[in-house]
Short mmCIF file of C-alpha atoms and ligand atoms in Angstrom, two decimals:
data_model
loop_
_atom_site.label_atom_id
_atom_site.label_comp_id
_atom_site.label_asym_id
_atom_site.label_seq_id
_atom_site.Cartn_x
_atom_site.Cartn_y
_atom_site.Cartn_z
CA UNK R 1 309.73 29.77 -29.35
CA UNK R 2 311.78 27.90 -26.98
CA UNK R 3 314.45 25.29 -28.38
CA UNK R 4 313.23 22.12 -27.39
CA UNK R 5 316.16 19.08 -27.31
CA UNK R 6 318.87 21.45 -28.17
CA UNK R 7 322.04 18.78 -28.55
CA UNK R 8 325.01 20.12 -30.37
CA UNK R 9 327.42 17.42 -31.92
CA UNK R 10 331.41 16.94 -31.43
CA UNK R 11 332.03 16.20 -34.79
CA UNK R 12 334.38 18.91 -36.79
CA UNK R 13 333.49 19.94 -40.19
CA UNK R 14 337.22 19.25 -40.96
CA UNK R 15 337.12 15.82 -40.19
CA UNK R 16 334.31 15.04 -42.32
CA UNK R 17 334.71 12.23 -45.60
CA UNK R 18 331.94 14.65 -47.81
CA UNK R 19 331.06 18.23 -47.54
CA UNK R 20 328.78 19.92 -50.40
CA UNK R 21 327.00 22.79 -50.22
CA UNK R 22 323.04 22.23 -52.52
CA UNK R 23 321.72 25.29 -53.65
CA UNK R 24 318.81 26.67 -53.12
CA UNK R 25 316.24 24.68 -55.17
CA UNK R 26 318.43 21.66 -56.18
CA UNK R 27 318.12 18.11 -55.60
CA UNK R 28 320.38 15.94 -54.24
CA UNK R 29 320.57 11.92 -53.32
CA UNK R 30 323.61 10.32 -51.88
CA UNK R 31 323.77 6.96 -49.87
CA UNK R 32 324.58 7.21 -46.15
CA UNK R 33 326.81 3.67 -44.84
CA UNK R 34 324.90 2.50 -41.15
CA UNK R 35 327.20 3.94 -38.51
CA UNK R 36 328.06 7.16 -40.64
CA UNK R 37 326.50 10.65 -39.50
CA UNK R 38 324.74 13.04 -41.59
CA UNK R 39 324.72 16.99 -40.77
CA UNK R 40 322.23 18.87 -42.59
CA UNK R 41 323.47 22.52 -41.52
CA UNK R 42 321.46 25.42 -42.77
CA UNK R 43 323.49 28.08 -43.29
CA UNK R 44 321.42 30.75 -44.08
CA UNK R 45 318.21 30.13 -41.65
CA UNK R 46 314.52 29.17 -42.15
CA UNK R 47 315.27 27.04 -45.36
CA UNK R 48 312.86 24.24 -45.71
CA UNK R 49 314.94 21.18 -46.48
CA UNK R 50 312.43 18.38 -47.78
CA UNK R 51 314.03 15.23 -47.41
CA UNK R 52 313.12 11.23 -48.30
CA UNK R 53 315.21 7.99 -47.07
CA UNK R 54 314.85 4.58 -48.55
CA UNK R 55 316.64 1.04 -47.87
CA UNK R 56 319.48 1.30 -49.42
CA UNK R 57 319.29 -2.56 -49.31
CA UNK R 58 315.46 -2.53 -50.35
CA UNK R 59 314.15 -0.24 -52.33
CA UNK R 60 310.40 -0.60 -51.02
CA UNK R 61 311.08 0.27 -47.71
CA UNK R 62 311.11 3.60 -47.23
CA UNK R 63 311.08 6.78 -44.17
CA UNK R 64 307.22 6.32 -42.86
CA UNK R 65 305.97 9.52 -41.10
CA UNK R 66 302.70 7.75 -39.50
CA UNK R 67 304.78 4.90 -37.82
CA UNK R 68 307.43 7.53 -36.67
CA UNK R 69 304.89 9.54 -35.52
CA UNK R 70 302.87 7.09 -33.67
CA UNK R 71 306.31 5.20 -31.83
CA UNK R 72 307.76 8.78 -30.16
CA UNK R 73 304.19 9.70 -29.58
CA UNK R 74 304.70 13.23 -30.52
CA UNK R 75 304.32 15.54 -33.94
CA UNK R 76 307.46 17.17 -34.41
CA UNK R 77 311.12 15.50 -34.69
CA UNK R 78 314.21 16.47 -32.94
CA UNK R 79 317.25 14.89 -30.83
CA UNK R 80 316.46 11.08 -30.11
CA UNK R 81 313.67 10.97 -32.94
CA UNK R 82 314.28 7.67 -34.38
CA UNK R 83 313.12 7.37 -37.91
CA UNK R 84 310.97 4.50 -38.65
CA UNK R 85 310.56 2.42 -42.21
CA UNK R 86 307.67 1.01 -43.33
CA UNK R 87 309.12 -2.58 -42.08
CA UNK R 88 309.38 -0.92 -38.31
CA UNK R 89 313.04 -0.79 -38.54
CA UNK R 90 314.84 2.61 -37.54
CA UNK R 91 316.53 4.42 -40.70
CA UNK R 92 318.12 7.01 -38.54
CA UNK R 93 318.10 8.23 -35.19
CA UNK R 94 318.41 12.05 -34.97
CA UNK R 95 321.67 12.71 -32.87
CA UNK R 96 322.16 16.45 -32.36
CA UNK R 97 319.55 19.30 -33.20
CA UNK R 98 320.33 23.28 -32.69
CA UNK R 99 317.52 23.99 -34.81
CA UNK R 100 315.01 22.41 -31.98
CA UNK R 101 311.95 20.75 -34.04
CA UNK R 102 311.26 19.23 -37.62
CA UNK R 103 308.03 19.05 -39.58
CA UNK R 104 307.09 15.61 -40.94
CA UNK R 105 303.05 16.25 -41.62
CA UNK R 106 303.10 19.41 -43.95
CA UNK R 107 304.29 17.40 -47.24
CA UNK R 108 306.26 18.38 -49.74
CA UNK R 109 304.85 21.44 -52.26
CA UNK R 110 303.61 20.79 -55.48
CA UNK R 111 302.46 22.50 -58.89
CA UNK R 112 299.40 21.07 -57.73
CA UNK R 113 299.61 22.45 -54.33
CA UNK R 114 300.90 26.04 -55.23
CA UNK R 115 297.69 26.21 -57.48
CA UNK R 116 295.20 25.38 -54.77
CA UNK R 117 297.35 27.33 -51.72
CA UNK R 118 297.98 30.54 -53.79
CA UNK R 119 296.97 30.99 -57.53
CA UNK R 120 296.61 29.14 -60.47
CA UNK R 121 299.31 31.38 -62.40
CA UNK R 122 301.49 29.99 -59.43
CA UNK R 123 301.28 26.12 -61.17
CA UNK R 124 304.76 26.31 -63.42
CA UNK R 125 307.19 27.34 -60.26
CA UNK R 126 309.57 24.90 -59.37
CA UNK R 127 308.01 22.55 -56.45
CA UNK R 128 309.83 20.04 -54.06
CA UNK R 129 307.80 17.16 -55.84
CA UNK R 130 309.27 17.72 -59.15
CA UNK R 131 313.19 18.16 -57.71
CA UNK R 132 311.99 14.82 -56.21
CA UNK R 133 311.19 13.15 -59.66
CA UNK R 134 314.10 14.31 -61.39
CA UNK R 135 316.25 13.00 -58.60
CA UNK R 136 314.62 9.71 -59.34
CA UNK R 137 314.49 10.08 -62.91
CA UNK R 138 318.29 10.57 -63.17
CA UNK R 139 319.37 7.58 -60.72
CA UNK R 140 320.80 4.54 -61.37
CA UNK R 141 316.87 2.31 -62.19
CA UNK R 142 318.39 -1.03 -62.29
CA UNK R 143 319.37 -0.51 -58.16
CA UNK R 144 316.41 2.30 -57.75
CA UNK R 145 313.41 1.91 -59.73
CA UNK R 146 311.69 4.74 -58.56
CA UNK R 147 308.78 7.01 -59.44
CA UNK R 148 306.17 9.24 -58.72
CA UNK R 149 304.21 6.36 -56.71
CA UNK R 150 307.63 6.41 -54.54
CA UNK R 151 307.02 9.42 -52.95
CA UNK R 152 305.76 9.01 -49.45
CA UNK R 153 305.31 11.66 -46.87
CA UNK R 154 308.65 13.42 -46.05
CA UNK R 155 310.37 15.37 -43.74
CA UNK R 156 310.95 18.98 -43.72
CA UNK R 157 314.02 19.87 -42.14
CA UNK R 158 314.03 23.24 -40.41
CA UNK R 159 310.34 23.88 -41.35
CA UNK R 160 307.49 25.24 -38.55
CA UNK R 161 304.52 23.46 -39.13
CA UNK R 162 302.81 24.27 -36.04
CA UNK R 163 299.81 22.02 -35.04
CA UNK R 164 296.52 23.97 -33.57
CA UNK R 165 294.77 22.99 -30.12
CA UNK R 166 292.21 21.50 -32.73
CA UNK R 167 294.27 19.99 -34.71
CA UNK R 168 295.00 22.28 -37.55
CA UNK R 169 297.91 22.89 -39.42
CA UNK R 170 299.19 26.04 -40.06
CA UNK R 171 302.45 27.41 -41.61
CA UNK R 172 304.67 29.98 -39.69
CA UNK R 173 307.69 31.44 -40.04
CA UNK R 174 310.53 29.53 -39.35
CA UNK R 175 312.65 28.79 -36.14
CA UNK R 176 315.76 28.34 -37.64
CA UNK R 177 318.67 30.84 -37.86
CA UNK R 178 321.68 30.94 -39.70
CA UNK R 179 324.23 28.23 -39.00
CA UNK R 180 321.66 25.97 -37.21
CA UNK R 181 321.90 22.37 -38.12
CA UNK R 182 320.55 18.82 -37.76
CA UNK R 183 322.59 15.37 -37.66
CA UNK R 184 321.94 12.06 -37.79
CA UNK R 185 322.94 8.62 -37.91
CA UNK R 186 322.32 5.92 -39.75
CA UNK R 187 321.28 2.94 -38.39
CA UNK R 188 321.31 1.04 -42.01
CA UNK R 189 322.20 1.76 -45.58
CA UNK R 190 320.37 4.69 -46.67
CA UNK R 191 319.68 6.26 -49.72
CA UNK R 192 318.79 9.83 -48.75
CA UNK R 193 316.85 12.36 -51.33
CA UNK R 194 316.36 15.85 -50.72
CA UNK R 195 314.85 18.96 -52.27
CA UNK R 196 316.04 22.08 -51.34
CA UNK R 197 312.85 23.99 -50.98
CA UNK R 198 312.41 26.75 -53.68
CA UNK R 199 309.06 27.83 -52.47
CA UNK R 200 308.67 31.33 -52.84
CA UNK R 201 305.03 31.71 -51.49
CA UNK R 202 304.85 30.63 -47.53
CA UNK R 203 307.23 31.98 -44.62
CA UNK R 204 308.32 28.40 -44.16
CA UNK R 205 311.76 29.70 -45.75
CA UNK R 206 311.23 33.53 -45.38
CA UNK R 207 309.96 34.47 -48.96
CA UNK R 208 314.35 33.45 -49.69
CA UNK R 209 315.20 30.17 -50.75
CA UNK R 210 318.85 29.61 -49.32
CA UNK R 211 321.96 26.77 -49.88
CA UNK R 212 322.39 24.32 -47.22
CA UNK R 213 325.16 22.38 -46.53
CA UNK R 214 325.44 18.86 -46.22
CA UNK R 215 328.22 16.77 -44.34
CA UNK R 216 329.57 12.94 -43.69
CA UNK R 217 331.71 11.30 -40.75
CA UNK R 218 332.89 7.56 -40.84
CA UNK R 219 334.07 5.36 -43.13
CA UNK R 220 332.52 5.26 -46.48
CA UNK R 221 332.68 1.39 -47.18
ZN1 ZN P 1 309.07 22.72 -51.29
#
């Protein structure tokens, strides 16, 4: 499949203010300062990285996927993406992709999902939705009061959700390799939550959950 908006970034991983490595199937939520850049890298290739932002500032406004959809006038997200909140402000704008396109209409996967896509006996595996709620579950409620009616639709980093001539969505085996990243920047406060996809039933992330590394330029005021 041919890399579409391939954009690599000049940043160094040595000059970054936060570098972590998130296993695979751990959560993780960190506020990103406006002006800082993000660099989701993925070291091992096709790992699903399902990802929410809020408002730092406001914790009802969140990442919407139909009004970020609807502005670039196309499905997937890559280099120049801007991210769009459910006030019409941008979040983020995606500044360098080597991975080439990003699903934001396949969802995250549930124990509700995993019973309906593959098997009922499938219901107690670890899903992005519950990394999700225990993210939430173990912040700081008086500045983030969030729950399960928090969860909009996401984005999943480095997953192939390709769309059909009809419309249809299927799941295919990943485009990403090992070492391909994304980055972007902020264009507010952020608060950003991830779940490390630990799917182990769809080729989104090869069968293999895998670590992905996470990095931060720019002051962290
Ligand atoms: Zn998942």
């Amino acid at each position: 499949m041919a890399v579409l908006n391939y954009v690599e970034s000049a940043l160094r991983p040595e000059d970054a203010v936060y570098d972590q490595v998130v296993p695979a199937g751990e959560g993780w939520m960190h506020t990103i300062r406006k002006g800082q850049s993000f660099r989701i890298v993925d070291l091992e290739g096709n790992q699903a990285v399902d990802t929410l932002f809020y408002s730092a500032e406001d914790p009802e406004e969140r990442y919407s996927a139909v009004d970020t959809i609807r502005e670039q006038g196309n499905l997937f997200l890559s280099t120049g993406s801007k991210l769009i909140s459910t006030e019409g402000e941008v979040l983020l704008t995606i500044t360098a992709d080597t991975c080439g396109r990003h699903d934001t209409v396949g969802g995250a996967c549930s124990a509700e999902s995993n019973t309906v896509r593959y098997a009922l006996d499938k219901k107690h595996m670890h899903s992005c939705r519950d990394t999700f709620l225990l993210e939430m579950a173990t912040c700081d409620h008086r500045l983030y009061p969030w729950g399960k009616r928090d969860l909009a639709a996401n984005i999943n980093f480095f997953m192939t959700v390709p769309v059909t001539p009809e419309g249809a969505l299927t799941f295919a085996d990943g485009v990403s390799e090992p070492g391909k990243y994304v980055e972007l920047r902020a264009e507010m406060d952020v608060v950003c939550v991830i779940s490390n996809c630990p799917q182990l039933n769809n080729p989104c992330n090869a069968y293999n959950p895998t670590p992905v590394r996470l990095l931060i330029w720019g002051a962290d005021v």
